[in-house]
mmCIF file of C-alpha atoms and ligand atoms in Angstrom:
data_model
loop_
_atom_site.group_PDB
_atom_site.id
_atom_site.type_symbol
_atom_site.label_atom_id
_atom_site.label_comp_id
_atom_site.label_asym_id
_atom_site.label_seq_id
_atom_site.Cartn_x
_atom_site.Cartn_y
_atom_site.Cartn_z
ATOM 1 C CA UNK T 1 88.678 33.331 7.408
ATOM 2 C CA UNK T 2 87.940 33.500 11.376
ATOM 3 C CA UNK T 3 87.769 37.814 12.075
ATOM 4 C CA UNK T 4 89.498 38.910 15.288
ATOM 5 C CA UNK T 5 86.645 40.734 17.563
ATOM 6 C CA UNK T 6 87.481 41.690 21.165
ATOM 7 C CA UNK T 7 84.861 43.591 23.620
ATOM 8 C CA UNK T 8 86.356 46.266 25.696
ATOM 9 C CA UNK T 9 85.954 43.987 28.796
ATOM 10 C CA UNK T 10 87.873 40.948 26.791
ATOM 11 C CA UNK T 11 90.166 43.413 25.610
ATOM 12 C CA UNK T 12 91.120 43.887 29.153
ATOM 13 C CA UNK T 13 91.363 40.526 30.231
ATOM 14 C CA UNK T 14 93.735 39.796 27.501
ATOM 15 C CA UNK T 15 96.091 42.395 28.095
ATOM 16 C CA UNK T 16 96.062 40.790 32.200
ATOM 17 C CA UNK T 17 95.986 37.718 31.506
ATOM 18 C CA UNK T 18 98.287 36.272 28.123
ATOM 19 C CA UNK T 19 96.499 32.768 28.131
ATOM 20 C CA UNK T 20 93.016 34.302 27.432
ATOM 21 C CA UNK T 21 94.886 36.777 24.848
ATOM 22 C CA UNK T 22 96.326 33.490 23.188
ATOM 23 C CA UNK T 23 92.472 32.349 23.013
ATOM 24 C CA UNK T 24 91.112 35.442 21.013
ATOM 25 C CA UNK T 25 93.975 37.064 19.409
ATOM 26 C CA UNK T 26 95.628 35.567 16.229
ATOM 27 C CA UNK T 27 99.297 34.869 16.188
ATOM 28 C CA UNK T 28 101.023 35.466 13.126
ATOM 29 C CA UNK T 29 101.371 31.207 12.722
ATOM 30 C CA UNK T 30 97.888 30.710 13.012
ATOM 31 C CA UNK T 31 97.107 28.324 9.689
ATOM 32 C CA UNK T 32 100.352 27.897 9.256
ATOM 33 C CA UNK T 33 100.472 24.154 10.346
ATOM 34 C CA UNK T 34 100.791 20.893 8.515
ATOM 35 C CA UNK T 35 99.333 18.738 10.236
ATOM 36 C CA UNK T 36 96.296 16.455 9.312
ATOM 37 C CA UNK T 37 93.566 18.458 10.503
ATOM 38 C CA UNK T 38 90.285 19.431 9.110
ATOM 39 C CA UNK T 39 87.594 21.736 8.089
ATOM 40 C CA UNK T 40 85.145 20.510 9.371
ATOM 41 C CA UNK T 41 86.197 17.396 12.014
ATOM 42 C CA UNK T 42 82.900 16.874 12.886
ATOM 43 C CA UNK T 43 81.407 16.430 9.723
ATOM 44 C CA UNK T 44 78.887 18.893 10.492
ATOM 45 C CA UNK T 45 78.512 19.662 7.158
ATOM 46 C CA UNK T 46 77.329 15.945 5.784
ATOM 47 C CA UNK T 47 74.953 15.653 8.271
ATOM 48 C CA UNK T 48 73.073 19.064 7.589
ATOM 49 C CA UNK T 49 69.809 18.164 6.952
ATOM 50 C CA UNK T 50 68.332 21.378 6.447
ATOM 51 C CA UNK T 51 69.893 24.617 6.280
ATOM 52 C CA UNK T 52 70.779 25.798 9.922
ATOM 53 C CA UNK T 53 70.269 21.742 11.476
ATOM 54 C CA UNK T 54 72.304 19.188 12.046
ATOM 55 C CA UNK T 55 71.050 15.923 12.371
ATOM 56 C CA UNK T 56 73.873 13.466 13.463
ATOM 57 C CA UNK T 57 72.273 11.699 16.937
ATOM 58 C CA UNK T 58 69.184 9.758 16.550
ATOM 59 C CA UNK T 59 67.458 11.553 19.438
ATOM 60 C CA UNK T 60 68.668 15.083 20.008
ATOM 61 C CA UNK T 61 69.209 17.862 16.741
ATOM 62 C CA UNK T 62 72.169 20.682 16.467
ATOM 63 C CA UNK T 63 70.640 23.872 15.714
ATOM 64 C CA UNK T 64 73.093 26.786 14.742
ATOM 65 C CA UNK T 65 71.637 29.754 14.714
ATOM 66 C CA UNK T 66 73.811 32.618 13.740
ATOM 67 C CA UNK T 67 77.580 32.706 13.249
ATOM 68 C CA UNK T 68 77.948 35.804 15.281
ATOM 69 C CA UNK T 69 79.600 35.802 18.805
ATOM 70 C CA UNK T 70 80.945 38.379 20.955
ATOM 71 C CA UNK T 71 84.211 37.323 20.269
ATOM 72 C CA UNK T 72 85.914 34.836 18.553
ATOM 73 C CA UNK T 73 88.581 31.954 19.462
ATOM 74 C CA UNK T 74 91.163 30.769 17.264
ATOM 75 C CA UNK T 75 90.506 27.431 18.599
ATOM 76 C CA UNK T 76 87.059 27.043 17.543
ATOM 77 C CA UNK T 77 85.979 23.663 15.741
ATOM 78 C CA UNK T 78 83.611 26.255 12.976
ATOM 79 C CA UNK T 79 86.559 28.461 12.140
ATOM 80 C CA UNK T 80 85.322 27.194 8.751
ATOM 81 C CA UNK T 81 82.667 29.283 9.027
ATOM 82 C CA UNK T 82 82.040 31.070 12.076
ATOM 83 C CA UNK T 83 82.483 35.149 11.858
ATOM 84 C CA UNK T 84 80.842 35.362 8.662
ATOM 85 C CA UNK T 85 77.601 36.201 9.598
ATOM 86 C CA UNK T 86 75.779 36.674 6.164
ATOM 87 C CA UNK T 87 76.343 33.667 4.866
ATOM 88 C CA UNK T 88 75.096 32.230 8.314
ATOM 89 C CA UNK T 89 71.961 34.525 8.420
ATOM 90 C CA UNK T 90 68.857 31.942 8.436
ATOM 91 C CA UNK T 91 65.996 33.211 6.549
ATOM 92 C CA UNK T 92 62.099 32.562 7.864
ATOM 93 C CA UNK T 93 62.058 29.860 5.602
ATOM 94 C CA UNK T 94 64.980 28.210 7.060
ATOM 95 C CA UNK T 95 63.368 28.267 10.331
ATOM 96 C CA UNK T 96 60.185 27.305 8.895
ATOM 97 C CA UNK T 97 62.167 24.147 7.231
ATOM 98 C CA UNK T 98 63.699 23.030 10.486
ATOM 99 C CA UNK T 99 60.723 22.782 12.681
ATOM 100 C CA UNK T 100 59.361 21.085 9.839
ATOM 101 C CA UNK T 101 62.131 19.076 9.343
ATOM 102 C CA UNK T 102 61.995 18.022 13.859
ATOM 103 C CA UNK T 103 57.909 17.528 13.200
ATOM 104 C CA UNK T 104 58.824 14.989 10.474
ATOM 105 C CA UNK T 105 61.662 13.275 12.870
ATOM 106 C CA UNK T 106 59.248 12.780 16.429
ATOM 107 C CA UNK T 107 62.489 10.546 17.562
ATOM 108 C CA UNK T 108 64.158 14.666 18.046
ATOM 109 C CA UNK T 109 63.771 15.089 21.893
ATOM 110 C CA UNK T 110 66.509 17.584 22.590
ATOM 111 C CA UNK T 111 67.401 20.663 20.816
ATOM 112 C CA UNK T 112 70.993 22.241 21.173
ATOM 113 C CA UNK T 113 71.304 25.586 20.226
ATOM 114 C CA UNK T 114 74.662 26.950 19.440
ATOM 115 C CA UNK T 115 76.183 28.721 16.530
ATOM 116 C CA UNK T 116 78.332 30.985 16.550
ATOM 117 C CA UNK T 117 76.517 32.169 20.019
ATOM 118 C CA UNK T 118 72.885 32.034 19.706
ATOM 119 C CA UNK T 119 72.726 34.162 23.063
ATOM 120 C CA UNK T 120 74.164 37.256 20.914
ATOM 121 C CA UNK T 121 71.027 37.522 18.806
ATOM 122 C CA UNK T 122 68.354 37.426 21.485
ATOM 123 C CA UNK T 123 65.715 38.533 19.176
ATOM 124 C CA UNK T 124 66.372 36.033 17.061
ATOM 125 C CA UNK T 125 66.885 32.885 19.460
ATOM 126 C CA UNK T 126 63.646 33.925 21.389
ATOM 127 C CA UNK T 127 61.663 33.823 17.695
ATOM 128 C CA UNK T 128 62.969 30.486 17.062
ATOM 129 C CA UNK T 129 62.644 28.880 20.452
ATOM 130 C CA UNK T 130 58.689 30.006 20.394
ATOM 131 C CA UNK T 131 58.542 28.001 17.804
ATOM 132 C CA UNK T 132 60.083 24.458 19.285
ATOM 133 C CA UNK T 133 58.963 24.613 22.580
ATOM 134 C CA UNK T 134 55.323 23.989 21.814
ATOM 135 C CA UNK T 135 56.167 20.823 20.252
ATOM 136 C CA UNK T 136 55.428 17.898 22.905
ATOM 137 C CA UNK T 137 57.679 15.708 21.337
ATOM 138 C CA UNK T 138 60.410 18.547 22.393
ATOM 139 C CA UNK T 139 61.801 17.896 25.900
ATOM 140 C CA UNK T 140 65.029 19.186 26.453
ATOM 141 C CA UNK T 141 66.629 22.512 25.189
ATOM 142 C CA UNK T 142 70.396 23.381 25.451
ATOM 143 C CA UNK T 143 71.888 26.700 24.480
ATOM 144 C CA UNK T 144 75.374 26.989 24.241
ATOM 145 C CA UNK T 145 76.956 30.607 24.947
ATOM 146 C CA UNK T 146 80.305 31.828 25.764
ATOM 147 C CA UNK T 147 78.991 35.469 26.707
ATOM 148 C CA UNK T 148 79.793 35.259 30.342
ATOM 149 C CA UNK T 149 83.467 35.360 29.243
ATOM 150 C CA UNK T 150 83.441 36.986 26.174
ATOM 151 C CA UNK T 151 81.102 39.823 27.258
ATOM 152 C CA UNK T 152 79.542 39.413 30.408
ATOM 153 C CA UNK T 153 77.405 42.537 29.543
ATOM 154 C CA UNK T 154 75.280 40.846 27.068
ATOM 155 C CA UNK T 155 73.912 38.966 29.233
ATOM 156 C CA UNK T 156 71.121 41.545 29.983
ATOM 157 C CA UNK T 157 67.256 41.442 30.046
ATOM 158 C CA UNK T 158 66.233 41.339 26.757
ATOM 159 C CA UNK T 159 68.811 37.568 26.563
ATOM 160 C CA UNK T 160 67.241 36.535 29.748
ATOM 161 C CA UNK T 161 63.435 36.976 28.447
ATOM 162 C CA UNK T 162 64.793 35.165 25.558
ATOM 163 C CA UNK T 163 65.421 32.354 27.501
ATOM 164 C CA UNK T 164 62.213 32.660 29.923
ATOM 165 C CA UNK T 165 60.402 31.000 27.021
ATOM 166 C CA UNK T 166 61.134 28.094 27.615
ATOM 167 C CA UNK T 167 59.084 26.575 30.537
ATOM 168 C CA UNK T 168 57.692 23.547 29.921
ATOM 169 C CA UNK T 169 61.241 21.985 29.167
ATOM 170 C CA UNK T 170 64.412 21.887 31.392
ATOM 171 C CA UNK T 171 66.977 24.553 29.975
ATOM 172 C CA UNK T 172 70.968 23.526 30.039
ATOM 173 C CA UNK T 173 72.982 26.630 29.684
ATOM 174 C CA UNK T 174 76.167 25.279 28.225
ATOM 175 C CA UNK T 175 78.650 27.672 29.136
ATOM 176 C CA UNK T 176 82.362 27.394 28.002
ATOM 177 C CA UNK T 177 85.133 28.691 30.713
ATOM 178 C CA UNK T 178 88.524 27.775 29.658
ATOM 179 C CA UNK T 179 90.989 29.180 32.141
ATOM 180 C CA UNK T 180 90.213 30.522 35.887
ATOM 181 C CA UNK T 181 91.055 34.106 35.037
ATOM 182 C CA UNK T 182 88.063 34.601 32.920
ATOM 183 C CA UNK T 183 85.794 34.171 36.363
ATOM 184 C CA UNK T 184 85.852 37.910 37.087
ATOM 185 C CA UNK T 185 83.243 39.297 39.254
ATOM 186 C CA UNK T 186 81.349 40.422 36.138
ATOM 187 C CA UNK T 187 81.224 37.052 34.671
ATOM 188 C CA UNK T 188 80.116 35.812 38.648
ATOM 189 C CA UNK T 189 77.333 38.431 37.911
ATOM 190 C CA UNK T 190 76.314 37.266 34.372
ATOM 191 C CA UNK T 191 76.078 33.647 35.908
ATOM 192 C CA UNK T 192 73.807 34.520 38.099
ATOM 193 C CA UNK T 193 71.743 36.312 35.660
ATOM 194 C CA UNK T 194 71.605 33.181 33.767
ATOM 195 C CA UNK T 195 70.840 30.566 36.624
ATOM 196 C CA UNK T 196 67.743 32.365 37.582
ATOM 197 C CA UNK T 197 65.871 31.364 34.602
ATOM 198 C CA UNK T 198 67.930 27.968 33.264
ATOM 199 C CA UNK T 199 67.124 24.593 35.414
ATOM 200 C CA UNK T 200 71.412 24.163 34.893
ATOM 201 C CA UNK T 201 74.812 25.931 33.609
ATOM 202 C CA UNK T 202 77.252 23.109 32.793
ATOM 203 C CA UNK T 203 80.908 24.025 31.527
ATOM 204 C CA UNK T 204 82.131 22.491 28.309
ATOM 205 C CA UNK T 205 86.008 23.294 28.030
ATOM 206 C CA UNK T 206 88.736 21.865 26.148
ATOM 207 C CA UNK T 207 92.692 21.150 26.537
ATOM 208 C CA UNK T 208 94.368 24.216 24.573
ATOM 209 C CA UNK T 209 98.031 24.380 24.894
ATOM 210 C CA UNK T 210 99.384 27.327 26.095
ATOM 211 C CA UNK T 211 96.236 28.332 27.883
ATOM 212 C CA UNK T 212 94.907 25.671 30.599
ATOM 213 C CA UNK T 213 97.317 22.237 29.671
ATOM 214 C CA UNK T 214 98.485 22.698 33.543
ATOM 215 C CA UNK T 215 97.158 20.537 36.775
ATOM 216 C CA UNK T 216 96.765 23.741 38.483
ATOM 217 C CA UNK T 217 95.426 25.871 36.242
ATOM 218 C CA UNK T 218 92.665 23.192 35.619
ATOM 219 C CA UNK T 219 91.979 22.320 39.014
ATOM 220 C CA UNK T 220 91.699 26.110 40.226
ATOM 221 C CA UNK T 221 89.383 26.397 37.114
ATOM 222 C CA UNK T 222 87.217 23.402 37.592
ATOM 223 C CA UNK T 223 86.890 23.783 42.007
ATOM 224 C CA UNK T 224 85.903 28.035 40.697
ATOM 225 C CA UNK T 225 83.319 26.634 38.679
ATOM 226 C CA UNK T 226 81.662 24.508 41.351
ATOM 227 C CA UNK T 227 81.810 27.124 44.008
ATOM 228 C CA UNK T 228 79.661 29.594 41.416
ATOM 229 C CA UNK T 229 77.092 26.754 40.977
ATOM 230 C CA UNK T 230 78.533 25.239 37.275
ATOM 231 C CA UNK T 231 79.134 21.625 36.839
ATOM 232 C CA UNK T 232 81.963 20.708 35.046
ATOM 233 C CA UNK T 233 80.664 18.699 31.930
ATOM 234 C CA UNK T 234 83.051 17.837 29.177
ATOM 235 C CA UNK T 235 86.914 18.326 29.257
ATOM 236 C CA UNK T 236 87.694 17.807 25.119
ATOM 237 C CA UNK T 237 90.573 16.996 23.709
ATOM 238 C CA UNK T 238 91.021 19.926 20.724
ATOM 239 C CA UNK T 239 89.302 18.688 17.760
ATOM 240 C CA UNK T 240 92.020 18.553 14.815
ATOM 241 C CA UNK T 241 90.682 21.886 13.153
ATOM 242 C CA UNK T 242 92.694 23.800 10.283
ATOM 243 C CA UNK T 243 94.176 26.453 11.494
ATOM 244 C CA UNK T 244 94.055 25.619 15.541
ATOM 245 C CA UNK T 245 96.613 23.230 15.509
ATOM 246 C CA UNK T 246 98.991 24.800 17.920
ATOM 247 C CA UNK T 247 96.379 24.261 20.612
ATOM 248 C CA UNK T 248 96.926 20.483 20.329
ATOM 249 C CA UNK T 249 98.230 19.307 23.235
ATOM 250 C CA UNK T 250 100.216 16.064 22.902
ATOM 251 C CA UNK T 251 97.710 13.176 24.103
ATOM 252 C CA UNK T 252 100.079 11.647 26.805
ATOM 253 C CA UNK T 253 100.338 14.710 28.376
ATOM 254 C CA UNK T 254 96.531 15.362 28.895
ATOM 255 C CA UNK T 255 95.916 12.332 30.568
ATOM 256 C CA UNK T 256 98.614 12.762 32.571
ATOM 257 C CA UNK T 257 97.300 15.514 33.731
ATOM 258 C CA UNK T 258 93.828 14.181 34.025
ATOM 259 C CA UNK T 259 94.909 11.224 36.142
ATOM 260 C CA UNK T 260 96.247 14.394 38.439
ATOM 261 C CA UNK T 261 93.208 16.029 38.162
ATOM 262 C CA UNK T 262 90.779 12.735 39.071
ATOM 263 C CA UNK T 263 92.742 12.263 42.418
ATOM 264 C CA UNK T 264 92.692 15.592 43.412
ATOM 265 C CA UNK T 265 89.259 16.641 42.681
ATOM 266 C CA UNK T 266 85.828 15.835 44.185
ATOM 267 C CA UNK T 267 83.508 13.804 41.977
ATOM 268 C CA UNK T 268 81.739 17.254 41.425
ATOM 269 C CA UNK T 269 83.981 18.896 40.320
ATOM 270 C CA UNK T 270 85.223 16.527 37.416
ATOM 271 C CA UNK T 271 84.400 16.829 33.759
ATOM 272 C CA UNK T 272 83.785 13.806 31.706
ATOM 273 C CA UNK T 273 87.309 13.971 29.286
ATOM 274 C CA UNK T 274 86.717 13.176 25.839
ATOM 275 C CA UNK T 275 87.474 12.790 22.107
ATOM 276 C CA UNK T 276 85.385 13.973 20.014
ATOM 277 C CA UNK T 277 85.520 11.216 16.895
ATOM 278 C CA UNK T 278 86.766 13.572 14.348
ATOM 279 C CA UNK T 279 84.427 11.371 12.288
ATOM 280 C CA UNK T 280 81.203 12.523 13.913
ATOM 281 C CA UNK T 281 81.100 9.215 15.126
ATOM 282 C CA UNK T 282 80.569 10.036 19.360
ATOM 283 C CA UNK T 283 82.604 11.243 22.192
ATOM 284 C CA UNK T 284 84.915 8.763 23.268
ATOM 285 C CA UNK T 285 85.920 9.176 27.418
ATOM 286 C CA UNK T 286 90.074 8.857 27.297
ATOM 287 C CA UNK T 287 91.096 6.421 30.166
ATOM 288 C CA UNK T 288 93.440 7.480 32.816
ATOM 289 C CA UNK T 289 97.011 6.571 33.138
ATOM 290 C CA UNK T 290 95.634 3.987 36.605
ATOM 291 C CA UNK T 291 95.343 1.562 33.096
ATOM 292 C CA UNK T 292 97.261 0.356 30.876
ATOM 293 C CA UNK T 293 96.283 1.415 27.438
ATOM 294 C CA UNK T 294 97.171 2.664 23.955
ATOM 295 C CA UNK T 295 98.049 6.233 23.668
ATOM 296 C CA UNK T 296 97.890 5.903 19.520
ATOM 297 C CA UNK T 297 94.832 4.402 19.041
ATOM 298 C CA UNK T 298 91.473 4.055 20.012
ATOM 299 C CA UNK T 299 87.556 3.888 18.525
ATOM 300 C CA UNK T 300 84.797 5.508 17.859
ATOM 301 C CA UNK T 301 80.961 4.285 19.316
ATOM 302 C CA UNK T 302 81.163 2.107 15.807
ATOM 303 C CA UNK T 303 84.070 0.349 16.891
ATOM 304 C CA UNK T 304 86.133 1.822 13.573
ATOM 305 C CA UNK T 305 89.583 2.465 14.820
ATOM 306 C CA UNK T 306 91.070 5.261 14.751
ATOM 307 C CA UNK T 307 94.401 7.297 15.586
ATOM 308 C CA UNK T 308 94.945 10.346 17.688
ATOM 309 C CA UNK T 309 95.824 13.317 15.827
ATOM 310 C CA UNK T 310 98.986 14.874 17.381
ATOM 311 C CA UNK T 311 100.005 18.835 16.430
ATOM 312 C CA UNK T 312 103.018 19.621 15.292
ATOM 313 C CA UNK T 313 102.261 22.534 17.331
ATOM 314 C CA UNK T 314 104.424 25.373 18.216
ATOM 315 C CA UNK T 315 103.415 28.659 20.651
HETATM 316 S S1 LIG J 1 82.150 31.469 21.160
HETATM 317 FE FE1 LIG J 1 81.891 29.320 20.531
HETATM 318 S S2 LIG J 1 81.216 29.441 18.392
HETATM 319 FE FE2 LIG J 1 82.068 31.461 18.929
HETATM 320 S S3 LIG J 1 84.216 31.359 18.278
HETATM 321 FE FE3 LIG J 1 84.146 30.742 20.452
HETATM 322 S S4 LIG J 1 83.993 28.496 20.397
HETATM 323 FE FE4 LIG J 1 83.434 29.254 18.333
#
């Protein structure tokens, strides 16, 4: 079961602001859904190839970590298993495994870490990158953290020479903003922190109702992320995930918005909005409403069709 874990400076953001307290703090509904949602809806789990990696994309590995973060949202696609840390606790052998596993697999060029948030156990993620970045067939790293909203704090010297390791690689910082609020001046701060030793910070967020499924709310949040030097990567629709269905917002309605969002915004300033296959089969851009198209269906980079899972979703 996903644990509830505020900081003090999240704790204070949720009592301002009740979209980011509808992020972090359970409702007494949450599970309570029927819909058809899964575990795991990126079938993470069949394509762990070693303890700790996931193999699904020819070229590029999933690396998670730890299943610790600073605080943790109901929406998350690993509610499965995120917050419950010992069973996610890699062992030297594990580690050992996976970079044998990437030596034995030279078509890995890109390594995402995420987790849980790999930036919350420094001493751990600097170990463990040591060990990939002297590989040569290594060359791109990602590390995904949600620290500069969840505890801006964190992000503090010992993370950032953590992250200094890697030099002979680009480093993508994927951060995850969801709603404008959460750019306080300490996050601002944190950010900055960050950019001074990663080549990029890119913003994954996704469509959570009751929290950002608003044209304004998005566009304030995407044109705040530009201005602080973060490019707006991936919009998601929310992955059908036991237990988060009442983020699901209804599939006409994102696009809707999105088609609201395209003309307003600058190129910049404009995620890429996806599905993520809940078959692990790709992320599949949504077209906008200047097409005519099928709201129901669509399909995946295999061409297996598939339908959009709608929550019976309630706040
Ligand atoms: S920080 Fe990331 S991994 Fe942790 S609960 Fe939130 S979405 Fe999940």
């Amino acid at each position: 079961m996903l644990a509830t874990r505020l900081s003090p400076y999240l704790e204070k953001l949720t009592r301002k602001c009740p979209a980011i307290q509808r992020e972090f703090v359970p409702t007494k509904n949450e599970g309570q859904d029927e819909t058809s949602t899964f575990d795991d809806p990126l079938v993470e789990e069949q394509h762990t190839v070693t303890r700790g990696l996931v193999h699904k994309y020819g070229n590029r590995a999933l690396i998670l970590l730890t299943m610790n973060c600073a605080a943790y949202c109901r929406f998350c696609t690993r509610r499965r298993k995120v917050s419950d840390i010992e069973k996610g606790r890699l062992s030297d052998q594990d580690i050992e495994n996976m970079v044998k596993y990437v030596k034995a697999h030279p078509e890995i060029k890109e390594l995402l870490f995420s987790g849980g948030d790999p930036s919350t156990v420094p001493v751990l993620l600097k170990k463990v990158l040591q060990k990939f970045v002297k590989l040569p067939q290594i060359k791109i790293i990602r590390v995904a953290s949600r620290l500069p909203v969840s505890n801006p704090a964190m992000v503090n010297k010992q993370l950032l020479n953590a992250l200094k390791v890697v030099k002979k690689q680009p480093l993508y910082l994927m951060v995850h903003f969801e709603h404008p609020a959460e750019i306080t001046s300490e996050a601002v701060e944190a950010v900055k922190k960050l950019q001074k030793v990663a080549t990029m910070l890119l913003n994954q967020s996704i469509f959570l109702k009751g929290v950002n499924d608003d044209v304004e709310i998005l566009s304030e949040l995407f044109s705040r992320l530009v201005e602080i030097g973060i490019k707006p990567y991936y919009l998601y629709r929310c992955d059908p995930v036991k237990g988060a269905e009442s983020f699901i917002v209804p599939f006409k309605r994102e696009v809707e918005i999105f088609t609201q969002l395209r003309k307003r915004l600058s190129g910049l300033a404009v995620p890429t909005y996806v599905i993520d296959a809940p078959n692990g089969a790709g992320k599949i851009p949504a077209p906008l409403n200047f097409w005519n198209f099928d709201h129901e269906n669509y399909q995946d980079f295999n061409g297996k069709k598939l339908r959009v899972v709608e929550g019976e979703s309630h706040l």
